[in-house]
PDB file of C-alpha atoms and ligand atoms in Angstrom:
ATOM      1  CA  UNK A   1      11.553  10.860 -31.748  1.00 68.00           C
ATOM      2  CA  UNK A   2      12.960   8.509 -29.332  1.00 78.00           C
ATOM      3  CA  UNK A   3      15.413  10.001 -27.007  1.00 87.00           C
ATOM      4  CA  UNK A   4      18.787   7.702 -26.435  1.00 91.00           C
ATOM      5  CA  UNK A   5      20.621   7.084 -23.101  1.00 92.00           C
ATOM      6  CA  UNK A   6      22.807   9.730 -23.700  1.00 93.00           C
ATOM      7  CA  UNK A   7      19.882  12.429 -23.799  1.00 95.00           C
ATOM      8  CA  UNK A   8      18.717  11.016 -20.676  1.00 95.00           C
ATOM      9  CA  UNK A   9      22.113  11.579 -18.846  1.00 95.00           C
ATOM     10  CA  UNK A  10      22.402  15.038 -20.464  1.00 96.00           C
ATOM     11  CA  UNK A  11      18.946  16.133 -18.766  1.00 96.00           C
ATOM     12  CA  UNK A  12      19.662  14.624 -15.935  1.00 96.00           C
ATOM     13  CA  UNK A  13      23.160  16.153 -15.487  1.00 96.00           C
ATOM     14  CA  UNK A  14      21.104  19.697 -16.417  1.00 98.00           C
ATOM     15  CA  UNK A  15      18.987  18.740 -13.688  1.00 98.00           C
ATOM     16  CA  UNK A  16      21.350  18.004 -11.042  1.00 97.00           C
ATOM     17  CA  UNK A  17      23.672  20.921 -11.823  1.00 97.00           C
ATOM     18  CA  UNK A  18      20.331  23.464 -11.639  1.00 98.00           C
ATOM     19  CA  UNK A  19      19.230  21.986  -8.727  1.00 98.00           C
ATOM     20  CA  UNK A  20      20.919  19.512  -6.827  1.00 98.00           C
ATOM     21  CA  UNK A  21      24.173  20.758  -5.535  1.00 96.00           C
ATOM     22  CA  UNK A  22      26.185  18.005  -4.207  1.00 97.00           C
ATOM     23  CA  UNK A  23      28.848  18.861  -1.306  1.00 98.00           C
ATOM     24  CA  UNK A  24      32.449  17.453  -1.070  1.00 98.00           C
ATOM     25  CA  UNK A  25      30.952  14.433   1.219  1.00 98.00           C
ATOM     26  CA  UNK A  26      28.223  13.673  -1.176  1.00 98.00           C
ATOM     27  CA  UNK A  27      30.474  13.384  -4.056  1.00 98.00           C
ATOM     28  CA  UNK A  28      32.997  11.042  -2.165  1.00 98.00           C
ATOM     29  CA  UNK A  29      30.207   8.963  -1.033  1.00 98.00           C
ATOM     30  CA  UNK A  30      28.818   8.481  -4.724  1.00 98.00           C
ATOM     31  CA  UNK A  31      32.323   8.053  -5.937  1.00 97.00           C
ATOM     32  CA  UNK A  32      33.388   5.367  -3.321  1.00 97.00           C
ATOM     33  CA  UNK A  33      30.759   3.360  -4.752  1.00 96.00           C
ATOM     34  CA  UNK A  34      33.125   2.119  -7.002  1.00 96.00           C
ATOM     35  CA  UNK A  35      35.096   0.441  -4.242  1.00 97.00           C
ATOM     36  CA  UNK A  36      31.988  -1.574  -2.935  1.00 97.00           C
ATOM     37  CA  UNK A  37      31.006  -5.038  -3.985  1.00 97.00           C
ATOM     38  CA  UNK A  38      28.324  -3.338  -6.281  1.00 95.00           C
ATOM     39  CA  UNK A  39      30.023  -0.231  -7.997  1.00 96.00           C
ATOM     40  CA  UNK A  40      27.229   2.328  -9.329  1.00 94.00           C
ATOM     41  CA  UNK A  41      24.065   0.771  -7.774  1.00 96.00           C
ATOM     42  CA  UNK A  42      23.895   3.728  -5.622  1.00 97.00           C
ATOM     43  CA  UNK A  43      20.959   6.123  -6.001  1.00 98.00           C
ATOM     44  CA  UNK A  44      21.046   8.935  -8.947  1.00 97.00           C
ATOM     45  CA  UNK A  45      21.609  12.850  -6.857  1.00 98.00           C
ATOM     46  CA  UNK A  46      18.102  13.905  -8.124  1.00 98.00           C
ATOM     47  CA  UNK A  47      16.717  10.707  -6.291  1.00 98.00           C
ATOM     48  CA  UNK A  48      18.767  10.952  -3.419  1.00 98.00           C
ATOM     49  CA  UNK A  49      17.383  14.618  -2.836  1.00 98.00           C
ATOM     50  CA  UNK A  50      13.827  13.433  -3.677  1.00 98.00           C
ATOM     51  CA  UNK A  51      14.278  10.601  -0.544  1.00 98.00           C
ATOM     52  CA  UNK A  52      15.254  13.618   1.569  1.00 98.00           C
ATOM     53  CA  UNK A  53      12.215  15.757   0.307  1.00 98.00           C
ATOM     54  CA  UNK A  54      10.281  13.034   1.124  1.00 98.00           C
ATOM     55  CA  UNK A  55      11.060  12.786   4.627  1.00 98.00           C
ATOM     56  CA  UNK A  56      11.006  16.406   5.224  1.00 98.00           C
ATOM     57  CA  UNK A  57       7.748  16.255   3.668  1.00 97.00           C
ATOM     58  CA  UNK A  58       6.703  13.433   5.892  1.00 97.00           C
ATOM     59  CA  UNK A  59       8.354  15.047   8.679  1.00 98.00           C
ATOM     60  CA  UNK A  60      10.402  11.895   9.149  1.00 98.00           C
ATOM     61  CA  UNK A  61      12.957  11.819  11.994  1.00 98.00           C
ATOM     62  CA  UNK A  62      13.121   8.101  11.989  1.00 98.00           C
ATOM     63  CA  UNK A  63      14.346   6.375   9.215  1.00 99.00           C
ATOM     64  CA  UNK A  64      14.852   2.259   8.189  1.00 99.00           C
ATOM     65  CA  UNK A  65      17.218   1.598   5.405  1.00 99.00           C
ATOM     66  CA  UNK A  66      17.586  -1.860   3.747  1.00 98.00           C
ATOM     67  CA  UNK A  67      20.667  -1.760   1.682  1.00 98.00           C
ATOM     68  CA  UNK A  68      23.544   0.780   2.756  1.00 98.00           C
ATOM     69  CA  UNK A  69      26.717   0.370   0.136  1.00 98.00           C
ATOM     70  CA  UNK A  70      28.858   3.024   0.708  1.00 98.00           C
ATOM     71  CA  UNK A  71      26.185   5.229   2.400  1.00 98.00           C
ATOM     72  CA  UNK A  72      25.198   7.523  -0.363  1.00 98.00           C
ATOM     73  CA  UNK A  73      21.380   7.399   0.099  1.00 98.00           C
ATOM     74  CA  UNK A  74      22.145   6.948   3.697  1.00 98.00           C
ATOM     75  CA  UNK A  75      23.571  10.676   3.925  1.00 98.00           C
ATOM     76  CA  UNK A  76      20.694  12.043   2.085  1.00 98.00           C
ATOM     77  CA  UNK A  77      18.537  10.537   4.786  1.00 98.00           C
ATOM     78  CA  UNK A  78      20.502  11.514   7.823  1.00 98.00           C
ATOM     79  CA  UNK A  79      20.971  14.987   6.669  1.00 98.00           C
ATOM     80  CA  UNK A  80      17.098  14.899   5.857  1.00 98.00           C
ATOM     81  CA  UNK A  81      15.934  13.650   9.562  1.00 98.00           C
ATOM     82  CA  UNK A  82      18.246  16.557  11.373  1.00 98.00           C
ATOM     83  CA  UNK A  83      20.476  16.344  14.487  1.00 97.00           C
ATOM     84  CA  UNK A  84      17.930  14.860  16.936  1.00 97.00           C
ATOM     85  CA  UNK A  85      16.807  12.203  14.127  1.00 98.00           C
ATOM     86  CA  UNK A  86      18.008   8.730  13.724  1.00 98.00           C
ATOM     87  CA  UNK A  87      18.747   6.371  10.808  1.00 98.00           C
ATOM     88  CA  UNK A  88      18.900   2.827  10.956  1.00 99.00           C
ATOM     89  CA  UNK A  89      20.955   1.046   7.658  1.00 99.00           C
ATOM     90  CA  UNK A  90      21.089  -2.628   7.313  1.00 99.00           C
ATOM     91  CA  UNK A  91      24.114  -4.073   5.101  1.00 98.00           C
ATOM     92  CA  UNK A  92      25.064  -7.598   4.181  1.00 98.00           C
ATOM     93  CA  UNK A  93      28.999  -6.547   3.482  1.00 98.00           C
ATOM     94  CA  UNK A  94      31.165  -5.822   6.141  1.00 98.00           C
ATOM     95  CA  UNK A  95      33.219  -4.148   3.489  1.00 98.00           C
ATOM     96  CA  UNK A  96      30.557  -1.682   2.291  1.00 98.00           C
ATOM     97  CA  UNK A  97      29.840  -1.147   5.839  1.00 98.00           C
ATOM     98  CA  UNK A  98      33.282   0.120   6.490  1.00 98.00           C
ATOM     99  CA  UNK A  99      33.263   2.504   3.355  1.00 98.00           C
ATOM    100  CA  UNK A 100      29.828   3.888   4.565  1.00 98.00           C
ATOM    101  CA  UNK A 101      30.781   4.604   8.256  1.00 98.00           C
ATOM    102  CA  UNK A 102      33.708   6.778   6.535  1.00 98.00           C
ATOM    103  CA  UNK A 103      31.369   8.523   4.175  1.00 98.00           C
ATOM    104  CA  UNK A 104      29.194   9.453   6.929  1.00 98.00           C
ATOM    105  CA  UNK A 105      31.575  10.490   9.434  1.00 98.00           C
ATOM    106  CA  UNK A 106      32.953  12.714   6.605  1.00 98.00           C
ATOM    107  CA  UNK A 107      29.317  14.334   6.128  1.00 98.00           C
ATOM    108  CA  UNK A 108      28.991  14.944   9.656  1.00 98.00           C
ATOM    109  CA  UNK A 109      26.027  12.600  10.270  1.00 98.00           C
ATOM    110  CA  UNK A 110      27.735   9.653  11.909  1.00 98.00           C
ATOM    111  CA  UNK A 111      26.375   9.814  15.175  1.00 98.00           C
ATOM    112  CA  UNK A 112      22.734   9.877  13.948  1.00 98.00           C
ATOM    113  CA  UNK A 113      23.586   6.574  12.179  1.00 98.00           C
ATOM    114  CA  UNK A 114      23.720   3.065  12.897  1.00 98.00           C
ATOM    115  CA  UNK A 115      24.726   0.515  10.267  1.00 98.00           C
ATOM    116  CA  UNK A 116      24.007  -2.896  11.136  1.00 98.00           C
ATOM    117  CA  UNK A 117      26.073  -5.573   9.457  1.00 98.00           C
ATOM    118  CA  UNK A 118      24.692  -8.660   8.220  1.00 98.00           C
ATOM    119  CA  UNK A 119      21.329 -10.114   6.256  1.00 98.00           C
ATOM    120  CA  UNK A 120      18.951  -7.644   6.410  1.00 98.00           C
ATOM    121  CA  UNK A 121      16.146  -9.898   7.269  1.00 98.00           C
ATOM    122  CA  UNK A 122      18.172 -10.862  10.400  1.00 98.00           C
ATOM    123  CA  UNK A 123      18.860  -7.427  11.128  1.00 98.00           C
ATOM    124  CA  UNK A 124      15.135  -6.298  10.762  1.00 98.00           C
ATOM    125  CA  UNK A 125      13.895  -9.198  13.058  1.00 98.00           C
ATOM    126  CA  UNK A 126      16.075  -8.066  15.770  1.00 98.00           C
ATOM    127  CA  UNK A 127      14.949  -4.911  15.864  1.00 98.00           C
ATOM    128  CA  UNK A 128      11.626  -5.983  15.918  1.00 98.00           C
ATOM    129  CA  UNK A 129      11.918  -8.626  18.758  1.00 98.00           C
ATOM    130  CA  UNK A 130      13.846  -5.730  20.552  1.00 98.00           C
ATOM    131  CA  UNK A 131      10.725  -3.525  20.282  1.00 98.00           C
ATOM    132  CA  UNK A 132      12.489  -0.890  18.228  1.00 98.00           C
ATOM    133  CA  UNK A 133      10.528   2.564  18.123  1.00 98.00           C
ATOM    134  CA  UNK A 134       8.766   2.714  15.047  1.00 98.00           C
ATOM    135  CA  UNK A 135      10.246   4.331  11.772  1.00 98.00           C
ATOM    136  CA  UNK A 136       8.318   7.119   9.951  1.00 98.00           C
ATOM    137  CA  UNK A 137       9.988   6.630   6.474  1.00 98.00           C
ATOM    138  CA  UNK A 138      11.781   3.356   5.277  1.00 99.00           C
ATOM    139  CA  UNK A 139      13.774   2.817   1.784  1.00 98.00           C
ATOM    140  CA  UNK A 140      14.119  -0.340   0.867  1.00 98.00           C
ATOM    141  CA  UNK A 141      16.867  -0.941  -1.596  1.00 98.00           C
ATOM    142  CA  UNK A 142      18.962  -4.016  -1.205  1.00 98.00           C
ATOM    143  CA  UNK A 143      18.402  -7.766  -2.769  1.00 98.00           C
ATOM    144  CA  UNK A 144      15.296  -7.544  -4.786  1.00 98.00           C
ATOM    145  CA  UNK A 145      14.239 -10.862  -4.045  1.00 98.00           C
ATOM    146  CA  UNK A 146      14.048 -10.476  -0.628  1.00 98.00           C
ATOM    147  CA  UNK A 147      11.427  -7.469  -1.375  1.00 98.00           C
ATOM    148  CA  UNK A 148       8.320  -9.051   0.107  1.00 98.00           C
ATOM    149  CA  UNK A 149      10.061 -10.289   3.411  1.00 98.00           C
ATOM    150  CA  UNK A 150      11.530  -6.547   3.787  1.00 98.00           C
ATOM    151  CA  UNK A 151       8.070  -4.877   3.375  1.00 98.00           C
ATOM    152  CA  UNK A 152       6.756  -7.345   5.956  1.00 98.00           C
ATOM    153  CA  UNK A 153       9.763  -6.425   8.127  1.00 98.00           C
ATOM    154  CA  UNK A 154       9.143  -2.769   7.229  1.00 98.00           C
ATOM    155  CA  UNK A 155       5.142  -3.258   8.306  1.00 98.00           C
ATOM    156  CA  UNK A 156       6.196  -4.573  11.715  1.00 98.00           C
ATOM    157  CA  UNK A 157       8.595  -1.565  12.164  1.00 98.00           C
ATOM    158  CA  UNK A 158       6.515   1.489  11.003  1.00 98.00           C
ATOM    159  CA  UNK A 159       3.013   3.284  11.941  1.00 98.00           C
ATOM    160  CA  UNK A 160       0.046   4.892  10.228  1.00 98.00           C
ATOM    161  CA  UNK A 161       1.309   7.410   8.455  1.00 98.00           C
ATOM    162  CA  UNK A 162       4.875   6.053   7.682  1.00 98.00           C
ATOM    163  CA  UNK A 163       5.936   6.440   4.235  1.00 98.00           C
ATOM    164  CA  UNK A 164       8.046   3.416   2.435  1.00 98.00           C
ATOM    165  CA  UNK A 165       9.824   3.457  -0.850  1.00 98.00           C
ATOM    166  CA  UNK A 166      11.086   0.705  -2.768  1.00 98.00           C
ATOM    167  CA  UNK A 167      13.711   1.105  -5.698  1.00 98.00           C
ATOM    168  CA  UNK A 168      14.533  -0.602  -8.628  1.00 97.00           C
ATOM    169  CA  UNK A 169      11.114  -2.026  -9.952  1.00 97.00           C
ATOM    170  CA  UNK A 170      11.063  -1.761 -13.653  1.00 97.00           C
ATOM    171  CA  UNK A 171      13.870  -4.390 -14.080  1.00 94.00           C
ATOM    172  CA  UNK A 172      14.298  -3.327 -17.516  1.00 93.00           C
ATOM    173  CA  UNK A 173      10.792  -3.953 -18.365  1.00 95.00           C
ATOM    174  CA  UNK A 174      10.580  -7.490 -17.425  1.00 96.00           C
ATOM    175  CA  UNK A 175       8.447  -6.654 -14.262  1.00 97.00           C
ATOM    176  CA  UNK A 176       5.244  -7.370 -16.696  1.00 97.00           C
ATOM    177  CA  UNK A 177       6.623 -10.620 -17.019  1.00 97.00           C
ATOM    178  CA  UNK A 178       4.604 -13.293 -14.854  1.00 97.00           C
ATOM    179  CA  UNK A 179       6.799 -16.119 -16.216  1.00 97.00           C
ATOM    180  CA  UNK A 180      10.304 -14.413 -15.460  1.00 97.00           C
ATOM    181  CA  UNK A 181      12.621 -16.615 -14.460  1.00 98.00           C
ATOM    182  CA  UNK A 182      14.773 -13.614 -12.818  1.00 97.00           C
ATOM    183  CA  UNK A 183      13.966 -13.935  -9.181  1.00 98.00           C
ATOM    184  CA  UNK A 184      14.489 -10.120  -8.786  1.00 98.00           C
ATOM    185  CA  UNK A 185      11.787  -9.969 -11.284  1.00 98.00           C
ATOM    186  CA  UNK A 186       9.462 -12.068  -9.296  1.00 98.00           C
ATOM    187  CA  UNK A 187      10.644 -10.587  -6.007  1.00 98.00           C
ATOM    188  CA  UNK A 188       9.323  -7.045  -7.405  1.00 98.00           C
ATOM    189  CA  UNK A 189       5.930  -8.487  -8.968  1.00 98.00           C
ATOM    190  CA  UNK A 190       5.067 -10.568  -5.238  1.00 98.00           C
ATOM    191  CA  UNK A 191       5.762  -7.162  -3.576  1.00 98.00           C
ATOM    192  CA  UNK A 192       3.619  -5.155  -5.737  1.00 98.00           C
ATOM    193  CA  UNK A 193       0.977  -7.782  -5.311  1.00 98.00           C
ATOM    194  CA  UNK A 194       1.087  -7.469  -1.589  1.00 98.00           C
ATOM    195  CA  UNK A 195       0.705  -4.095  -1.287  1.00 98.00           C
ATOM    196  CA  UNK A 196      -2.006  -4.108  -3.825  1.00 98.00           C
ATOM    197  CA  UNK A 197      -4.149  -6.503  -1.688  1.00 98.00           C
ATOM    198  CA  UNK A 198      -3.370  -4.903   1.858  1.00 98.00           C
ATOM    199  CA  UNK A 199      -5.853  -2.887   2.712  1.00 98.00           C
ATOM    200  CA  UNK A 200      -3.392  -0.449   4.973  1.00 98.00           C
ATOM    201  CA  UNK A 201      -1.477   0.509   2.269  1.00 98.00           C
ATOM    202  CA  UNK A 202      -1.875   3.218  -0.901  1.00 98.00           C
ATOM    203  CA  UNK A 203       0.766   3.201  -3.244  1.00 98.00           C
ATOM    204  CA  UNK A 204       1.849   4.041  -6.926  1.00 98.00           C
ATOM    205  CA  UNK A 205       4.548   3.228  -8.866  1.00 98.00           C
ATOM    206  CA  UNK A 206       6.851   5.500 -11.416  1.00 98.00           C
ATOM    207  CA  UNK A 207       9.159   4.665 -14.492  1.00 97.00           C
ATOM    208  CA  UNK A 208      12.003   7.131 -14.684  1.00 96.00           C
ATOM    209  CA  UNK A 209      14.900   7.443 -17.261  1.00 95.00           C
ATOM    210  CA  UNK A 210      18.514   9.407 -16.337  1.00 95.00           C
ATOM    211  CA  UNK A 211      21.777   8.714 -15.634  1.00 93.00           C
ATOM    212  CA  UNK A 212      20.977   5.679 -14.351  1.00 92.00           C
ATOM    213  CA  UNK A 213      19.142   4.305 -17.182  1.00 93.00           C
ATOM    214  CA  UNK A 214      15.541   3.035 -17.032  1.00 95.00           C
ATOM    215  CA  UNK A 215      14.342   2.416 -13.951  1.00 95.00           C
ATOM    216  CA  UNK A 216      11.774   3.180 -11.532  1.00 97.00           C
ATOM    217  CA  UNK A 217      10.367   3.091  -7.716  1.00 98.00           C
ATOM    218  CA  UNK A 218       7.099   2.280  -5.730  1.00 98.00           C
ATOM    219  CA  UNK A 219       6.129   4.850  -3.104  1.00 98.00           C
ATOM    220  CA  UNK A 220       3.454   3.866  -0.218  1.00 98.00           C
ATOM    221  CA  UNK A 221       1.740   5.270   2.390  1.00 98.00           C
ATOM    222  CA  UNK A 222       1.028   3.279   5.325  1.00 98.00           C
ATOM    223  CA  UNK A 223      -2.823   4.753   5.997  1.00 96.00           C
ATOM    224  CA  UNK A 224      -3.484   2.621   9.182  1.00 95.00           C
TER     225      UNK A 224
HETATM  226  N1  SAM B 301      20.738   2.609  -0.890  1.00 59.60           N
HETATM  227  C1  SAM B 301      22.186   2.473  -1.504  1.00 59.60           C
HETATM  228  C2  SAM B 301      22.437   3.678  -1.863  1.00 59.60           C
HETATM  229  O1  SAM B 301      21.377   4.454  -2.845  1.00 59.60           O
HETATM  230  O2  SAM B 301      23.426   4.532  -2.165  1.00 59.60           O
HETATM  231  C3  SAM B 301      22.488   1.372  -2.650  1.00 59.60           C
HETATM  232  C4  SAM B 301      22.381   0.121  -2.427  1.00 59.60           C
HETATM  233  S1  SAM B 301      22.910  -0.996  -3.361  1.00 59.60           S
HETATM  234  C5  SAM B 301      21.626  -0.770  -4.515  1.00 59.60           C
HETATM  235  C6  SAM B 301      22.374  -2.992  -2.554  1.00 59.60           C
HETATM  236  C7  SAM B 301      23.050  -2.691  -1.217  1.00 59.60           C
HETATM  237  O3  SAM B 301      22.227  -3.963  -0.727  1.00 59.60           O
HETATM  238  C8  SAM B 301      24.503  -3.223  -1.675  1.00 59.60           C
HETATM  239  O4  SAM B 301      25.450  -2.868  -0.258  1.00 59.60           O
HETATM  240  C9  SAM B 301      24.464  -5.128  -0.990  1.00 59.60           C
HETATM  241  O5  SAM B 301      25.589  -5.511  -0.505  1.00 59.60           O
HETATM  242  C10 SAM B 301      23.647  -5.063  -0.070  1.00 59.60           C
HETATM  243  N2  SAM B 301      22.656  -6.329   0.183  1.00 59.60           N
HETATM  244  C11 SAM B 301      22.537  -6.940  -0.750  1.00 59.60           C
HETATM  245  N3  SAM B 301      22.118  -8.233  -0.105  1.00 59.60           N
HETATM  246  C12 SAM B 301      21.706  -7.825   1.273  1.00 59.60           C
HETATM  247  C13 SAM B 301      21.122  -8.441   2.141  1.00 59.60           C
HETATM  248  N4  SAM B 301      20.376  -9.867   1.867  1.00 59.60           N
HETATM  249  N5  SAM B 301      21.050  -7.820   3.126  1.00 59.60           N
HETATM  250  C14 SAM B 301      21.434  -6.949   3.593  1.00 59.60           C
HETATM  251  N6  SAM B 301      22.137  -6.153   2.375  1.00 59.60           N
HETATM  252  C15 SAM B 301      22.168  -6.695   1.331  1.00 59.60           C
END
């Protein structure tokens, strides 16, 4: 029997209702995604909580995020690092960043988050040039063609033991097509190949189904 997308949604709703309570600030951050330039592009609540749990497991207090949108994942990450932690989130659009800042304020974490506006590659290179303290956890969730560049920047901004998560690696199954004309697919394929040949990194990737349809993410541990 094949489950339908409706079944996936129902199961996700059950898991979220059972295990992932959201307060008003998280609900508002998620729903305000509709007013951004990329409606409904935020992670699902159970994935947001997974990011927070990975931060806890990794003992992360410094987090770097590529792609803020309305700050939904950012709220999860900022809460995970605690009062003394820091999150730097990179976002192209000032319009989205303004919505995110309001959501971060509402969630009580604005003082521990810097939203840097502009192309994420430029912001990341500025962080490298400025000698930013290494990050313990990186979430890459911006424009997919730039994934290889974001991974390189992440490696310049992390330390052995850091964890890196890259979202949306399934591309409706097109990730297996070496000849795909879609530059987002090629961005994912290239970054996976880069990870595979980098002796410092151990990684796996998982397909997921749920409220966001068919998706998946890569999780990387920087061993050296
Ligand atoms: N991480 C967010 C969450 O889960 O709530 C969702 C991020 S959404 C998938 C991707 C975001 O990346 C959008 O807000 C988009 O404006 C931003 N983006 C796209 N291209 C970018 C670039 N070159 N530099 C920085 N951000 C970019």
